[in-house]
Amino acid sequence: MAVTVGRLHSTGNAVDVAAPAGVVFAVLADAPQWPLFVPSAVHTERLEFDGATERSLVWVLVDGALTSWVAHRRLDAAGLRVDFRHEPSEGPVGVLRGTWTVEPLGPGHSRATLTCDFTVADGHAADTARVRRATGAHAREVLAGVRDAAERWPRLDDLLLSFEDTARFPGPPEAVYDVLYRLTDWPALLPDVARIDVTERRPGVQVLRAGFLAADGSRHTAEGAQVCFPHAGRLVWKHTLAGGPVAAHTGEWTVVPDGEAVTVVGRHRVLLSDGGDLGGAREHVRDTLRRRALAVLDAAGTRARSAHRSG
């Protein structure tokens, strides 16, 4: 539904969930986990958090472009409610604020409702309609992600997989960071990468499409996004086109100067799909992703050692 009051527009969406209200609220409260549950969510960076209020920088894919905003949230666990507002970002949206509420419907069932209020800076009807469509679509997607995560809560620990790999080698951190940042160079460095196309509308904010070669000679396509923090030596990313046993895959590279050497840590967080041999899927996914990560680290180490020798 959508109602306009002057320049303020309101939307509301709800979903019934086969899970207790407390579980649904727990999923809502853990926004940094949303990239594993919501397809368009790429990364949430908590800037401040005291257990009840938080301020976060959020990156979301909207119409194929990576968009960010600062989100302020107030969590009310007793009232099963989350109030939020977004600081104005680029584009026509002025004010955007809203409320999540969770209503118990009975044992093991609840309803999650998301209401949003927004204004459009110039008031143009076309912009208003576009923002309303985008806001509604995003709300429905987040609601579906929250529902699915809450309904899988009893087995969620078995579906989540996280691991990391660390390498240390001589050389400057800038050389290593450059390998991780310049994704279009990867086909020349990694044998299983056929191509990578990158769109970078802002420095360090990358949307990508890649072609990979499997061990059996078959090809598959992956899509994703990467956000780079050069001063912190961090790059966070998400594969947005998952398949097979992988429902969602996010990760981070951290480049840490270590005397005349550099330490690189690659972290992975995976949400596995339901069904099948879960134990076998965990092993297969871990081995496949670790093999590719170690190949990236090897390429970065080669570049760092070369820079170290020439320096």
mmCIF file with all atom_site columns, N, CA and C in Angstrom, residues 261-299:
data_model
loop_
_atom_site.group_PDB
_atom_site.id
_atom_site.type_symbol
_atom_site.label_atom_id
_atom_site.label_alt_id
_atom_site.label_comp_id
_atom_site.label_asym_id
_atom_site.label_entity_id
_atom_site.label_seq_id
_atom_site.pdbx_PDB_ins_code
_atom_site.Cartn_x
_atom_site.Cartn_y
_atom_site.Cartn_z
_atom_site.occupancy
_atom_site.B_iso_or_equiv
_atom_site.pdbx_formal_charge
_atom_site.auth_seq_id
_atom_site.auth_comp_id
_atom_site.auth_asym_id
_atom_site.auth_atom_id
_atom_site.pdbx_PDB_model_num
ATOM 1   N N  . ALA A 1 261 ? 57.891 -7.116  5.622  1.00 0.00 ? 261 ALA A N  1
ATOM 2   C CA . ALA A 1 261 ? 57.005 -8.092  4.994  1.00 0.00 ? 261 ALA A CA 1
ATOM 3   C C  . ALA A 1 261 ? 55.564 -7.595  5.070  1.00 0.00 ? 261 ALA A C  1
ATOM 4   N N  . VAL A 1 262 ? 54.661 -8.425  4.597  1.00 0.00 ? 262 VAL A N  1
ATOM 5   C CA . VAL A 1 262 ? 53.242 -8.093  4.637  1.00 0.00 ? 262 VAL A CA 1
ATOM 6   C C  . VAL A 1 262 ? 52.463 -9.369  4.945  1.00 0.00 ? 262 VAL A C  1
ATOM 7   N N  . THR A 1 263 ? 51.444 -9.239  5.783  1.00 0.00 ? 263 THR A N  1
ATOM 8   C CA . THR A 1 263 ? 50.555 -10.358 6.100  1.00 0.00 ? 263 THR A CA 1
ATOM 9   C C  . THR A 1 263 ? 49.200 -10.100 5.468  1.00 0.00 ? 263 THR A C  1
ATOM 10  N N  . VAL A 1 264 ? 48.689 -11.103 4.769  1.00 0.00 ? 264 VAL A N  1
ATOM 11  C CA . VAL A 1 264 ? 47.394 -10.989 4.097  1.00 0.00 ? 264 VAL A CA 1
ATOM 12  C C  . VAL A 1 264 ? 46.456 -12.051 4.650  1.00 0.00 ? 264 VAL A C  1
ATOM 13  N N  . VAL A 1 265 ? 45.253 -11.636 5.012  1.00 0.00 ? 265 VAL A N  1
ATOM 14  C CA . VAL A 1 265 ? 44.244 -12.546 5.526  1.00 0.00 ? 265 VAL A CA 1
ATOM 15  C C  . VAL A 1 265 ? 43.040 -12.499 4.596  1.00 0.00 ? 265 VAL A C  1
ATOM 16  N N  . GLY A 1 266 ? 42.610 -13.669 4.136  1.00 0.00 ? 266 GLY A N  1
ATOM 17  C CA . GLY A 1 266 ? 41.397 -13.769 3.340  1.00 0.00 ? 266 GLY A CA 1
ATOM 18  C C  . GLY A 1 266 ? 40.318 -14.485 4.131  1.00 0.00 ? 266 GLY A C  1
ATOM 19  N N  . ARG A 1 267 ? 39.197 -13.805 4.362  1.00 0.00 ? 267 ARG A N  1
ATOM 20  C CA . ARG A 1 267 ? 38.107 -14.376 5.161  1.00 0.00 ? 267 ARG A CA 1
ATOM 21  C C  . ARG A 1 267 ? 36.899 -14.661 4.266  1.00 0.00 ? 267 ARG A C  1
ATOM 22  N N  . HIS A 1 268 ? 36.206 -15.771 4.557  1.00 0.00 ? 268 HIS A N  1
ATOM 23  C CA . HIS A 1 268 ? 35.027 -16.168 3.798  1.00 0.00 ? 268 HIS A CA 1
ATOM 24  C C  . HIS A 1 268 ? 33.869 -16.434 4.754  1.00 0.00 ? 268 HIS A C  1
ATOM 25  N N  . ARG A 1 269 ? 32.685 -16.019 4.346  1.00 0.00 ? 269 ARG A N  1
ATOM 26  C CA . ARG A 1 269 ? 31.447 -16.366 5.049  1.00 0.00 ? 269 ARG A CA 1
ATOM 27  C C  . ARG A 1 269 ? 30.475 -16.868 3.999  1.00 0.00 ? 269 ARG A C  1
ATOM 28  N N  . VAL A 1 270 ? 29.940 -18.064 4.223  1.00 0.00 ? 270 VAL A N  1
ATOM 29  C CA . VAL A 1 270 ? 29.105 -18.722 3.222  1.00 0.00 ? 270 VAL A CA 1
ATOM 30  C C  . VAL A 1 270 ? 27.810 -19.174 3.876  1.00 0.00 ? 270 VAL A C  1
ATOM 31  N N  . LEU A 1 271 ? 26.714 -18.976 3.152  1.00 0.00 ? 271 LEU A N  1
ATOM 32  C CA . LEU A 1 271 ? 25.429 -19.570 3.512  1.00 0.00 ? 271 LEU A CA 1
ATOM 33  C C  . LEU A 1 271 ? 25.160 -20.669 2.501  1.00 0.00 ? 271 LEU A C  1
ATOM 34  N N  . LEU A 1 272 ? 25.041 -21.902 2.988  1.00 0.00 ? 272 LEU A N  1
ATOM 35  C CA . LEU A 1 272 ? 24.804 -23.041 2.114  1.00 0.00 ? 272 LEU A CA 1
ATOM 36  C C  . LEU A 1 272 ? 23.321 -23.199 1.827  1.00 0.00 ? 272 LEU A C  1
ATOM 37  N N  . SER A 1 273 ? 23.022 -23.799 0.694  1.00 0.00 ? 273 SER A N  1
ATOM 38  C CA . SER A 1 273 ? 21.638 -24.092 0.340  1.00 0.00 ? 273 SER A CA 1
ATOM 39  C C  . SER A 1 273 ? 21.144 -25.284 1.148  1.00 0.00 ? 273 SER A C  1
ATOM 40  N N  . ASP A 1 274 ? 19.836 -25.349 1.332  1.00 0.00 ? 274 ASP A N  1
ATOM 41  C CA . ASP A 1 274 ? 19.227 -26.490 2.011  1.00 0.00 ? 274 ASP A CA 1
ATOM 42  C C  . ASP A 1 274 ? 19.274 -27.722 1.118  1.00 0.00 ? 274 ASP A C  1
ATOM 43  N N  . GLY A 1 275 ? 19.198 -28.887 1.754  1.00 0.00 ? 275 GLY A N  1
ATOM 44  C CA . GLY A 1 275 ? 19.059 -30.127 1.005  1.00 0.00 ? 275 GLY A CA 1
ATOM 45  C C  . GLY A 1 275 ? 20.374 -30.789 0.680  1.00 0.00 ? 275 GLY A C  1
ATOM 46  N N  . GLY A 1 276 ? 20.280 -32.080 0.332  1.00 0.00 ? 276 GLY A N  1
ATOM 47  C CA . GLY A 1 276 ? 21.460 -32.820 -0.083 1.00 0.00 ? 276 GLY A CA 1
ATOM 48  C C  . GLY A 1 276 ? 22.355 -33.192 1.086  1.00 0.00 ? 276 GLY A C  1
ATOM 49  N N  . ASP A 1 277 ? 23.551 -33.593 0.751  1.00 0.00 ? 277 ASP A N  1
ATOM 50  C CA . ASP A 1 277 ? 24.558 -34.003 1.729  1.00 0.00 ? 277 ASP A CA 1
ATOM 51  C C  . ASP A 1 277 ? 25.241 -32.754 2.262  1.00 0.00 ? 277 ASP A C  1
ATOM 52  N N  . LEU A 1 278 ? 24.775 -32.262 3.390  1.00 0.00 ? 278 LEU A N  1
ATOM 53  C CA . LEU A 1 278 ? 25.293 -31.000 3.915  1.00 0.00 ? 278 LEU A CA 1
ATOM 54  C C  . LEU A 1 278 ? 26.766 -31.108 4.288  1.00 0.00 ? 278 LEU A C  1
ATOM 55  N N  . GLY A 1 279 ? 27.150 -32.246 4.881  1.00 0.00 ? 279 GLY A N  1
ATOM 56  C CA . GLY A 1 279 ? 28.552 -32.421 5.241  1.00 0.00 ? 279 GLY A CA 1
ATOM 57  C C  . GLY A 1 279 ? 29.446 -32.419 4.020  1.00 0.00 ? 279 GLY A C  1
ATOM 58  N N  . GLY A 1 280 ? 29.028 -33.114 2.971  1.00 0.00 ? 280 GLY A N  1
ATOM 59  C CA . GLY A 1 280 ? 29.796 -33.131 1.735  1.00 0.00 ? 280 GLY A CA 1
ATOM 60  C C  . GLY A 1 280 ? 29.841 -31.766 1.080  1.00 0.00 ? 280 GLY A C  1
ATOM 61  N N  . ALA A 1 281 ? 28.715 -31.049 1.154  1.00 0.00 ? 281 ALA A N  1
ATOM 62  C CA . ALA A 1 281 ? 28.668 -29.708 0.564  1.00 0.00 ? 281 ALA A CA 1
ATOM 63  C C  . ALA A 1 281 ? 29.620 -28.769 1.283  1.00 0.00 ? 281 ALA A C  1
ATOM 64  N N  . ARG A 1 282 ? 29.678 -28.839 2.603  1.00 0.00 ? 282 ARG A N  1
ATOM 65  C CA . ARG A 1 282 ? 30.578 -27.981 3.367  1.00 0.00 ? 282 ARG A CA 1
ATOM 66  C C  . ARG A 1 282 ? 32.034 -28.243 2.952  1.00 0.00 ? 282 ARG A C  1
ATOM 67  N N  . GLU A 1 283 ? 32.392 -29.510 2.836  1.00 0.00 ? 283 GLU A N  1
ATOM 68  C CA . GLU A 1 283 ? 33.765 -29.851 2.465  1.00 0.00 ? 283 GLU A CA 1
ATOM 69  C C  . GLU A 1 283 ? 34.087 -29.392 1.050  1.00 0.00 ? 283 GLU A C  1
ATOM 70  N N  . HIS A 1 284 ? 33.155 -29.627 0.114  1.00 0.00 ? 284 HIS A N  1
ATOM 71  C CA . HIS A 1 284 ? 33.379 -29.239 -1.280 1.00 0.00 ? 284 HIS A CA 1
ATOM 72  C C  . HIS A 1 284 ? 33.517 -27.726 -1.411 1.00 0.00 ? 284 HIS A C  1
ATOM 73  N N  . VAL A 1 285 ? 32.620 -26.983 -0.779 1.00 0.00 ? 285 VAL A N  1
ATOM 74  C CA . VAL A 1 285 ? 32.652 -25.523 -0.879 1.00 0.00 ? 285 VAL A CA 1
ATOM 75  C C  . VAL A 1 285 ? 33.919 -24.975 -0.245 1.00 0.00 ? 285 VAL A C  1
ATOM 76  N N  . ARG A 1 286 ? 34.260 -25.473 0.928  1.00 0.00 ? 286 ARG A N  1
ATOM 77  C CA . ARG A 1 286 ? 35.475 -24.995 1.597  1.00 0.00 ? 286 ARG A CA 1
ATOM 78  C C  . ARG A 1 286 ? 36.718 -25.253 0.730  1.00 0.00 ? 286 ARG A C  1
ATOM 79  N N  . ASP A 1 287 ? 36.815 -26.462 0.163  1.00 0.00 ? 287 ASP A N  1
ATOM 80  C CA . ASP A 1 287 ? 37.988 -26.795 -0.648 1.00 0.00 ? 287 ASP A CA 1
ATOM 81  C C  . ASP A 1 287 ? 38.055 -25.931 -1.903 1.00 0.00 ? 287 ASP A C  1
ATOM 82  N N  . THR A 1 288 ? 36.909 -25.735 -2.567 1.00 0.00 ? 288 THR A N  1
ATOM 83  C CA . THR A 1 288 ? 36.889 -24.957 -3.803 1.00 0.00 ? 288 THR A CA 1
ATOM 84  C C  . THR A 1 288 ? 37.273 -23.502 -3.543 1.00 0.00 ? 288 THR A C  1
ATOM 85  N N  . LEU A 1 289 ? 36.659 -22.897 -2.536 1.00 0.00 ? 289 LEU A N  1
ATOM 86  C CA . LEU A 1 289 ? 36.941 -21.489 -2.251 1.00 0.00 ? 289 LEU A CA 1
ATOM 87  C C  . LEU A 1 289 ? 38.350 -21.295 -1.714 1.00 0.00 ? 289 LEU A C  1
ATOM 88  N N  . ARG A 1 290 ? 38.809 -22.230 -0.907 1.00 0.00 ? 290 ARG A N  1
ATOM 89  C CA . ARG A 1 290 ? 40.161 -22.106 -0.364 1.00 0.00 ? 290 ARG A CA 1
ATOM 90  C C  . ARG A 1 290 ? 41.206 -22.244 -1.467 1.00 0.00 ? 290 ARG A C  1
ATOM 91  N N  . ARG A 1 291 ? 40.969 -23.122 -2.421 1.00 0.00 ? 291 ARG A N  1
ATOM 92  C CA . ARG A 1 291 ? 41.917 -23.294 -3.526 1.00 0.00 ? 291 ARG A CA 1
ATOM 93  C C  . ARG A 1 291 ? 42.053 -21.995 -4.323 1.00 0.00 ? 291 ARG A C  1
ATOM 94  N N  . ARG A 1 292 ? 40.927 -21.350 -4.597 1.00 0.00 ? 292 ARG A N  1
ATOM 95  C CA . ARG A 1 292 ? 40.980 -20.089 -5.346 1.00 0.00 ? 292 ARG A CA 1
ATOM 96  C C  . ARG A 1 292 ? 41.620 -18.990 -4.505 1.00 0.00 ? 292 ARG A C  1
ATOM 97  N N  . ALA A 1 293 ? 41.306 -18.934 -3.208 1.00 0.00 ? 293 ALA A N  1
ATOM 98  C CA . ALA A 1 293 ? 41.890 -17.903 -2.343 1.00 0.00 ? 293 ALA A CA 1
ATOM 99  C C  . ALA A 1 293 ? 43.399 -18.061 -2.258 1.00 0.00 ? 293 ALA A C  1
ATOM 100 N N  . LEU A 1 294 ? 43.871 -19.301 -2.144 1.00 0.00 ? 294 LEU A N  1
ATOM 101 C CA . LEU A 1 294 ? 45.312 -19.518 -2.067 1.00 0.00 ? 294 LEU A CA 1
ATOM 102 C C  . LEU A 1 294 ? 45.999 -19.153 -3.375 1.00 0.00 ? 294 LEU A C  1
ATOM 103 N N  . ALA A 1 295 ? 45.303 -19.352 -4.497 1.00 0.00 ? 295 ALA A N  1
ATOM 104 C CA . ALA A 1 295 ? 45.872 -18.934 -5.782 1.00 0.00 ? 295 ALA A CA 1
ATOM 105 C C  . ALA A 1 295 ? 45.997 -17.416 -5.848 1.00 0.00 ? 295 ALA A C  1
ATOM 106 N N  . VAL A 1 296 ? 45.003 -16.705 -5.317 1.00 0.00 ? 296 VAL A N  1
ATOM 107 C CA . VAL A 1 296 ? 45.072 -15.236 -5.269 1.00 0.00 ? 296 VAL A CA 1
ATOM 108 C C  . VAL A 1 296 ? 46.226 -14.801 -4.376 1.00 0.00 ? 296 VAL A C  1
ATOM 109 N N  . LEU A 1 297 ? 46.353 -15.447 -3.220 1.00 0.00 ? 297 LEU A N  1
ATOM 110 C CA . LEU A 1 297 ? 47.444 -15.092 -2.306 1.00 0.00 ? 297 LEU A CA 1
ATOM 111 C C  . LEU A 1 297 ? 48.810 -15.381 -2.933 1.00 0.00 ? 297 LEU A C  1
ATOM 112 N N  . ASP A 1 298 ? 48.901 -16.469 -3.685 1.00 0.00 ? 298 ASP A N  1
ATOM 113 C CA . ASP A 1 298 ? 50.167 -16.784 -4.343 1.00 0.00 ? 298 ASP A CA 1
ATOM 114 C C  . ASP A 1 298 ? 50.515 -15.717 -5.377 1.00 0.00 ? 298 ASP A C  1
ATOM 115 N N  . ALA A 1 299 ? 49.510 -15.273 -6.152 1.00 0.00 ? 299 ALA A N  1
ATOM 116 C CA . ALA A 1 299 ? 49.749 -14.220 -7.144 1.00 0.00 ? 299 ALA A CA 1
ATOM 117 C C  . ALA A 1 299 ? 50.157 -12.917 -6.461 1.00 0.00 ? 299 ALA A C  1
#
